[in-house]
XYZ file of N, CA and C in Angstrom:
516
model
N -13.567 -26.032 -58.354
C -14.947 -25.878 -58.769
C -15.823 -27.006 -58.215
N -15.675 -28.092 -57.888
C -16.282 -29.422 -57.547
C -16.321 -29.100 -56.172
N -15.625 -28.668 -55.371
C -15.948 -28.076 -54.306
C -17.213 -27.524 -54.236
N -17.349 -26.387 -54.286
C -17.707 -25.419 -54.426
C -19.322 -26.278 -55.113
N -19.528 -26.778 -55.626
C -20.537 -27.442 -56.334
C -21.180 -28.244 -55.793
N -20.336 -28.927 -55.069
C -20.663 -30.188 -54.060
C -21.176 -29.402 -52.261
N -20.052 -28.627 -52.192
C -20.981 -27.911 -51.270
C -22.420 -27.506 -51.306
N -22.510 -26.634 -52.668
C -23.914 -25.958 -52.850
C -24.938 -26.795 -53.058
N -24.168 -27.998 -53.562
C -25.529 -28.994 -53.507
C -25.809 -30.100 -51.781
N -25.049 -29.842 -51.237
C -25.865 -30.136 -50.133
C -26.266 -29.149 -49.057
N -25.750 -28.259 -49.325
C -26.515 -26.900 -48.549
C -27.996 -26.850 -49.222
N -28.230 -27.615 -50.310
C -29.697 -27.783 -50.809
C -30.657 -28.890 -50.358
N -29.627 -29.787 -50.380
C -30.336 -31.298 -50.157
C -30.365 -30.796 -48.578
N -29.373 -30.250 -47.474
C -29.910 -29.890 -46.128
C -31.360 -29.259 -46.001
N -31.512 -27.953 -46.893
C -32.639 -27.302 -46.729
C -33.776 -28.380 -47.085
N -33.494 -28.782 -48.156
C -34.937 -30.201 -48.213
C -35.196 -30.921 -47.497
N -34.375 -31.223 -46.599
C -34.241 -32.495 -45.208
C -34.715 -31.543 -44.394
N -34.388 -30.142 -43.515
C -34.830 -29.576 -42.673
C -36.063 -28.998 -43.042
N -36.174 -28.357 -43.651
C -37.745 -27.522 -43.938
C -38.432 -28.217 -44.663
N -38.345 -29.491 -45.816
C -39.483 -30.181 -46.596
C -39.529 -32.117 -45.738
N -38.859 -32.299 -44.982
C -38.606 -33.054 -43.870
C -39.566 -34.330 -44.582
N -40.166 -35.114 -44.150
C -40.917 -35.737 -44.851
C -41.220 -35.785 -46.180
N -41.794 -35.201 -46.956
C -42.559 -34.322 -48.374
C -41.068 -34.751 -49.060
N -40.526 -34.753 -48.537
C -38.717 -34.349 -49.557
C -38.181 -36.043 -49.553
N -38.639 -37.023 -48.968
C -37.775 -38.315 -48.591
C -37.346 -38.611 -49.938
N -38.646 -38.638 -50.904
C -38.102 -39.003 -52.211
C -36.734 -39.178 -52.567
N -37.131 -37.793 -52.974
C -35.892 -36.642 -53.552
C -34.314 -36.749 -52.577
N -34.543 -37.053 -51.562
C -33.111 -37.460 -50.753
C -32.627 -38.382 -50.961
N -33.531 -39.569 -51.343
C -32.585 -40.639 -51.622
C -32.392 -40.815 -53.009
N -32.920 -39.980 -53.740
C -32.444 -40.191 -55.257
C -31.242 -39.202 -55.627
N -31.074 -38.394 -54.347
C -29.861 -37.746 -54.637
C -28.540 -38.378 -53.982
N -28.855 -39.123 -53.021
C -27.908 -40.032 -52.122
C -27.493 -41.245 -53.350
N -28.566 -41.933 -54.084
C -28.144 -42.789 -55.304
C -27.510 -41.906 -56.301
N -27.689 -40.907 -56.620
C -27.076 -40.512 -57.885
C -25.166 -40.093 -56.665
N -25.158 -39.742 -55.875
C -24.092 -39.188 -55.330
C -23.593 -40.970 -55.496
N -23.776 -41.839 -55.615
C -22.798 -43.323 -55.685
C -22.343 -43.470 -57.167
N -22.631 -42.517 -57.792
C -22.675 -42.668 -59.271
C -20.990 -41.831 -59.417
N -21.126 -41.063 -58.294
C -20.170 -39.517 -58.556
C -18.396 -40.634 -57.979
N -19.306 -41.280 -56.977
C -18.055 -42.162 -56.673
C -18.257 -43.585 -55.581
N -17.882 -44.615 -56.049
C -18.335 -45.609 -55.178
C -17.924 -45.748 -53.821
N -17.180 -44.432 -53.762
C -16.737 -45.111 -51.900
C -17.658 -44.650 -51.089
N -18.673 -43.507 -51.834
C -19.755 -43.447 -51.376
C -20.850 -44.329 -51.094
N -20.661 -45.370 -51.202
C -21.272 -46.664 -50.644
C -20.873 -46.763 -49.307
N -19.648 -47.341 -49.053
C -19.278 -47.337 -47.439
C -19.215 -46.085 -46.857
N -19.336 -44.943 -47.310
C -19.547 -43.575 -46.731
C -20.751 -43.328 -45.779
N -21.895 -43.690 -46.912
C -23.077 -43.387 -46.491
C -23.325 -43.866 -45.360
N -23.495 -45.207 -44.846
C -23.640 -46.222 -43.879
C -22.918 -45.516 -42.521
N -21.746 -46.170 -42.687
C -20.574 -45.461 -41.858
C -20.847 -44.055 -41.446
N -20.958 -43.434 -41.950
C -20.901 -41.543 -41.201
C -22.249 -41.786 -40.799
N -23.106 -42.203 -41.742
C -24.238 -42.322 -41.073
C -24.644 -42.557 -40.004
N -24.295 -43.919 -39.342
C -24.676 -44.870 -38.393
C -23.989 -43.753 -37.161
N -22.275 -43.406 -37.288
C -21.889 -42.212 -36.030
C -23.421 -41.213 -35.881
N -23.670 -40.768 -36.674
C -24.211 -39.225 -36.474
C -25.613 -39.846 -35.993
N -26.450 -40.758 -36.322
C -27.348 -41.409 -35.622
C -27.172 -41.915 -34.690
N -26.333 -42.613 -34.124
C -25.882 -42.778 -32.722
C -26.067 -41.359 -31.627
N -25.397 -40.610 -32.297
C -24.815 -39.267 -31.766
C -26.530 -38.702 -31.263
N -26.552 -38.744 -32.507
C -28.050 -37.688 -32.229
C -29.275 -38.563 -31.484
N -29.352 -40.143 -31.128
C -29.901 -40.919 -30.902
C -29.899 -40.398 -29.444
N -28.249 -40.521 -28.643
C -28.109 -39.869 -27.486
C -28.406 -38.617 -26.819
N -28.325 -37.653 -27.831
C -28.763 -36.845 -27.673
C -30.235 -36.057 -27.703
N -31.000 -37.122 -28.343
C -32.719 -37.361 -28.727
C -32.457 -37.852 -26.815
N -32.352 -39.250 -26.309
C -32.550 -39.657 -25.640
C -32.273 -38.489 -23.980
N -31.410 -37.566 -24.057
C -30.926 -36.948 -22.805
C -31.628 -35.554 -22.983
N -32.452 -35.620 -23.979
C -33.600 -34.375 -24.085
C -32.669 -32.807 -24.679
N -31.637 -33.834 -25.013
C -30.861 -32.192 -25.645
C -31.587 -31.939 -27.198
N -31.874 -32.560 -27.835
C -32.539 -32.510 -29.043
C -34.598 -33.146 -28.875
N -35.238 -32.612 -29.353
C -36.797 -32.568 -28.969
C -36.882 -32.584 -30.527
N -37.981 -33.900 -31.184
C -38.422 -34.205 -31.976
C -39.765 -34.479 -31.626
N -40.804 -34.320 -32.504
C -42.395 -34.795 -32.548
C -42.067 -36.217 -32.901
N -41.276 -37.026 -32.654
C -41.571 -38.392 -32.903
C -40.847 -39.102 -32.012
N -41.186 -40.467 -31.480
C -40.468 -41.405 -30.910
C -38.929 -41.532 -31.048
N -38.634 -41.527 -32.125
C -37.433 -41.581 -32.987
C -37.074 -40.816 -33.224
N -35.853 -40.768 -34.150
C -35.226 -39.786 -35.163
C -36.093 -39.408 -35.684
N -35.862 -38.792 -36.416
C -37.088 -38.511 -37.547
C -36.346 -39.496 -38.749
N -37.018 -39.868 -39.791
C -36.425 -40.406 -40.795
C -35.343 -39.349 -42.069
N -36.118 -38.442 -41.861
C -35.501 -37.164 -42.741
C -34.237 -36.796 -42.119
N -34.056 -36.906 -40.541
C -32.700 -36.767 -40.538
C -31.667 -37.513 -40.342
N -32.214 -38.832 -40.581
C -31.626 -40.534 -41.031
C -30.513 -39.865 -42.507
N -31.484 -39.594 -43.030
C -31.257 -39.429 -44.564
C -30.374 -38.118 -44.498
N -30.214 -36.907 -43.788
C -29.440 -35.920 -43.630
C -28.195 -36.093 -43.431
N -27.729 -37.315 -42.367
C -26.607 -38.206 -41.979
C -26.341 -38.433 -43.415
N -27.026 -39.574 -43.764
C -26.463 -39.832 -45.245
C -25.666 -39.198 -46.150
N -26.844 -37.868 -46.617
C -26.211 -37.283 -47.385
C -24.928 -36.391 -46.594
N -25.079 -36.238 -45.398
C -23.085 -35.602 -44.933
C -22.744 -36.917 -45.327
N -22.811 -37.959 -44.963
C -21.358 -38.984 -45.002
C -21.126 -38.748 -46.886
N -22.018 -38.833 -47.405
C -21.931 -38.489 -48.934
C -20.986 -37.309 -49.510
N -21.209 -35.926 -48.894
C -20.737 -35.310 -48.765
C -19.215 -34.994 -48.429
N -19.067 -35.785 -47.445
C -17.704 -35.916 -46.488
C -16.761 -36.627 -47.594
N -17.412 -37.763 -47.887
C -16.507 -38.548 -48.894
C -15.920 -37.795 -50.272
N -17.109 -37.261 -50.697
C -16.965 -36.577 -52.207
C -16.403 -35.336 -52.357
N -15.513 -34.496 -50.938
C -14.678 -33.745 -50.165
C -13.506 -33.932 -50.077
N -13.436 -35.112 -49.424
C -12.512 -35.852 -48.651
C -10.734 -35.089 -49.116
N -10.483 -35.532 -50.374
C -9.282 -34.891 -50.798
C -9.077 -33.614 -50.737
N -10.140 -32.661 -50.815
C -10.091 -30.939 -50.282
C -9.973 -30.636 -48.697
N -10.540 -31.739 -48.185
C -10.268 -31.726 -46.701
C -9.137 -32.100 -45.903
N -8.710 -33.336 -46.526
C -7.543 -34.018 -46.420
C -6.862 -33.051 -46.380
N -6.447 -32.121 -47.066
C -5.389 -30.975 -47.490
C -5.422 -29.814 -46.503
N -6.430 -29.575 -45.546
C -6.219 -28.735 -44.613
C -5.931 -29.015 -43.165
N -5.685 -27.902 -42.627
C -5.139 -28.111 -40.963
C -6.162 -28.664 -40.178
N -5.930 -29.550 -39.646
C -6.555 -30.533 -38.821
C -7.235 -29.571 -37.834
N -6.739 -28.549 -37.459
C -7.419 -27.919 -35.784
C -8.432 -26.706 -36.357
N -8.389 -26.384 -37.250
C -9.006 -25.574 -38.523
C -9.900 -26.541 -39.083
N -10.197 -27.266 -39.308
C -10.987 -28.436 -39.398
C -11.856 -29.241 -38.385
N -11.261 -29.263 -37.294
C -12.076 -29.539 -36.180
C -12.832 -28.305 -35.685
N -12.290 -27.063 -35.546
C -12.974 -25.802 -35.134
C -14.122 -25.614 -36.103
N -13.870 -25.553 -37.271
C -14.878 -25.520 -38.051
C -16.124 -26.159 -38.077
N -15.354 -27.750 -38.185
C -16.568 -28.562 -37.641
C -17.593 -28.579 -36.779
N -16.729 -27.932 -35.524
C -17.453 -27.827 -34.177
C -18.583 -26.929 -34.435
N -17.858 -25.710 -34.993
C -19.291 -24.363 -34.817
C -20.002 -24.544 -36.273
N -19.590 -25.095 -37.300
C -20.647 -25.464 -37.906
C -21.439 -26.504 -37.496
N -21.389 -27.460 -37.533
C -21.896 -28.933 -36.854
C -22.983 -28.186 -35.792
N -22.508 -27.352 -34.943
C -23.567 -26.418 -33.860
C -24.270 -25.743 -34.671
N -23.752 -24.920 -35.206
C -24.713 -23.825 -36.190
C -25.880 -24.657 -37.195
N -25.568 -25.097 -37.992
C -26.325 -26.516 -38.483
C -27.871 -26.594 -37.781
N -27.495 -26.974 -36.255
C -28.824 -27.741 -35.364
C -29.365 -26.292 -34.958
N -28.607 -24.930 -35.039
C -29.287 -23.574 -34.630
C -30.301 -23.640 -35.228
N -29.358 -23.718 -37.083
C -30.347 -23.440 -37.788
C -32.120 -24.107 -38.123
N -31.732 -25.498 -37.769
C -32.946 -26.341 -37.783
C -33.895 -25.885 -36.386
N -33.347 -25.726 -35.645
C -34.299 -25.116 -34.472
C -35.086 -23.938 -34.913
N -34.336 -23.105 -35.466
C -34.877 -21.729 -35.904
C -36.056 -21.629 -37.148
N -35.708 -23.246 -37.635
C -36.604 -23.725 -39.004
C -38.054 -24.219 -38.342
N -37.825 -24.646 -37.021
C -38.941 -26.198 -36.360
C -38.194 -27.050 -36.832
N -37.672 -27.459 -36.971
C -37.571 -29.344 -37.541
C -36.811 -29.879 -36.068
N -36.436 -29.221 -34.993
C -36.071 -29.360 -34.021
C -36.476 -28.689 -32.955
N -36.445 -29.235 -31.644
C -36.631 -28.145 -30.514
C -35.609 -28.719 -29.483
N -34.952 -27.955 -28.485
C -34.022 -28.043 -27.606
C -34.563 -28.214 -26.394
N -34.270 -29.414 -25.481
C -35.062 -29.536 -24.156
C -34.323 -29.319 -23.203
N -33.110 -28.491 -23.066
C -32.248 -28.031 -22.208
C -32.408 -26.462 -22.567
N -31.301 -25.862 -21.583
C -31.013 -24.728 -21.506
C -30.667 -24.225 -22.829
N -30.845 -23.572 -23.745
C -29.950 -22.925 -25.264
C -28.774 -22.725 -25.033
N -27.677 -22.550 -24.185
C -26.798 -22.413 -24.358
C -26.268 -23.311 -23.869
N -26.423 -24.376 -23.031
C -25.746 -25.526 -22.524
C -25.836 -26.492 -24.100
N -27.058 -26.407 -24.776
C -27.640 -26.903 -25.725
C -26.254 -26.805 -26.796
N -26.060 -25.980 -26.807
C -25.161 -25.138 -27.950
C -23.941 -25.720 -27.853
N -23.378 -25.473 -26.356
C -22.112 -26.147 -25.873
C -22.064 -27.594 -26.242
N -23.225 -28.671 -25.741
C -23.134 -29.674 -25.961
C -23.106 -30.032 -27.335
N -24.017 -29.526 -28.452
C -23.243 -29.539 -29.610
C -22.314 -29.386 -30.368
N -21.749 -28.359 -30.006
C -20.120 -27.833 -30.629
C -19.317 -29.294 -29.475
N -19.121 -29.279 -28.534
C -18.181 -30.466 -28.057
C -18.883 -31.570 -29.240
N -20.178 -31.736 -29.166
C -20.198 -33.146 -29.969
C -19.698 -33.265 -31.847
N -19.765 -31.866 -31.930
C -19.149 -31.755 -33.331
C -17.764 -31.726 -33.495
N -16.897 -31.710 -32.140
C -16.069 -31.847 -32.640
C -15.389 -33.131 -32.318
N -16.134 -33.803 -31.236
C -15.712 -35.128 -31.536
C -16.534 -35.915 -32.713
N -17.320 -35.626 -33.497
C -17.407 -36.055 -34.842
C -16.445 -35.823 -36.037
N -15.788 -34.125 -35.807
C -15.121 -34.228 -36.480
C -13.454 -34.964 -36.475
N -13.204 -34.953 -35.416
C -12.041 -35.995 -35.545
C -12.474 -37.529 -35.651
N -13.719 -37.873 -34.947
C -14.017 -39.395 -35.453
C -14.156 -39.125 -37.172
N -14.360 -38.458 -37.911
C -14.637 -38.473 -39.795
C -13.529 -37.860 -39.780
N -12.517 -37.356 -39.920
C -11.349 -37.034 -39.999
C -10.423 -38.280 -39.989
N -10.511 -38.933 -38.799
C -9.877 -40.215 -38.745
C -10.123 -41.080 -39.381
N -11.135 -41.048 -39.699
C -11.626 -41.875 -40.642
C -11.400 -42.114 -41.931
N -11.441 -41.054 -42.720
C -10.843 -40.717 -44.102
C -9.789 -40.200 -43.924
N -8.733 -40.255 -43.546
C -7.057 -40.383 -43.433
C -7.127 -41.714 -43.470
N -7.588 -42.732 -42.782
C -7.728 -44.277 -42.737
C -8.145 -45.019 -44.297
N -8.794 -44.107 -44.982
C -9.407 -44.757 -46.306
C -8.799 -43.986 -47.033
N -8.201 -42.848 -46.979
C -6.633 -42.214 -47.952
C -5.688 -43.240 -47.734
N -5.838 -44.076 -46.230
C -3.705 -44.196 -46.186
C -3.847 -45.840 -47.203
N -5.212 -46.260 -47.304
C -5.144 -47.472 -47.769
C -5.721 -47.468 -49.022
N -5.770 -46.769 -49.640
C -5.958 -46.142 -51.272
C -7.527 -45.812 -51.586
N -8.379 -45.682 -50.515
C -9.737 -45.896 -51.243
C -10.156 -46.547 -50.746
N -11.333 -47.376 -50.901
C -12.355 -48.372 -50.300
C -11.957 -49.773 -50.860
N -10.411 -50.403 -50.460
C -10.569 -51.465 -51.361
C -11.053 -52.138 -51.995
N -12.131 -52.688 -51.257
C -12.966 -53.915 -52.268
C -13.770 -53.096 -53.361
N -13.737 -52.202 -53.000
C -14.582 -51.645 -54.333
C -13.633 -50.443 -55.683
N -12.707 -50.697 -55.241
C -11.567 -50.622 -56.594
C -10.742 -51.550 -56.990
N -10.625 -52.574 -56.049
C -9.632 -54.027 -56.579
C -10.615 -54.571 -57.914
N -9.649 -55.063 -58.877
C -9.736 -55.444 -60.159
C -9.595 -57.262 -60.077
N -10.639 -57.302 -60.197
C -10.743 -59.054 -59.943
C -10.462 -59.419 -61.294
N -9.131 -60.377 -61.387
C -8.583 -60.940 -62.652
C -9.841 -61.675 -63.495
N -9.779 -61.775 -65.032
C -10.693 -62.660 -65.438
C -10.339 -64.076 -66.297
N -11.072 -64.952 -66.113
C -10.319 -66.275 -66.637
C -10.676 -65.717 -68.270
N -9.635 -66.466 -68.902
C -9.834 -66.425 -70.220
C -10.152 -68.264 -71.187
């Protein structure tokens, strides 16, 4: 059920980031704070997945495969990063549990489908060919998804986010 819950709530917080883009910043980061509430490794989550997928899309802003009305990222999809790494984390053990190549495939054509959909919204425009466009996304989703895959197998094999479950003794 937490699945399933956690999904539907960022298939919401997406639609607020893509179609209320600005208007919505609020509301994204008060859902990104309450998601640290759900679990603290969502602290190093956020940052971390974050910073990949801004990179990612930074390059891809820069080689004209992605077309924004702004210099930059946009900030709204600063905060979209976020809430996946949020997402990813508060998953993690439902994901953990499936086939890795089933997981990367997935990734790939969702991760693509995803940026369709924002194109098809405006919150994006494509400055290449659409289907080279497409290609280059699904390859880049799926080297995201084994970079976050690897990643959280790395923070499973070592119990969690250490410093933020170690129990610091207290003097008495």
């Amino acid at each position: 059920m937490r699945i399933i819950l956690v999904s539907l709530a960022f298939n919401l917080y997406w639609f607020a980031a893509v179609v209320g883009q600005n208007s919505f910043l609020p509301l994204l980061v008060l859902v990104l704070i309450a998601s640290m509430f759900m679990d603290r490794g969502v602290i190093i989550a956020i940052p971390l997945f974050a910073l990949i997928g801004i990179a990612g899309d930074s390059v891809l802003m820069s080689s004209q495969f992605l077309v924004f009305d702004t210099p930059f990222l946009p900030l709204w999809l600063c905060l979209l990063w976020a809430g996946f790494g949020a997402y990813l984390w508060l998953i993690k053990d439902w994901i953990l549990d499936k086939n890795i190549g089933v997981l990367i495939g997935a990734g790939s054509i969702g991760g693509a489908v995803s940026y369709l959909g924002g194109e098809r919204l405006g919150a994006v425009s494509f400055g290449q060919p659409y289907w080279t466009t497409v290609a280059v996304l699904a390859i880049g989703w799926a080297v995201y998804s084994v970079l976050f895959l690897l990643l959280l197998k790395y923070f499973q094999s070592k119990g969690g986010v250490w410093f933020l479950s170690r129990s610091v003794p207290v003097k008495k």
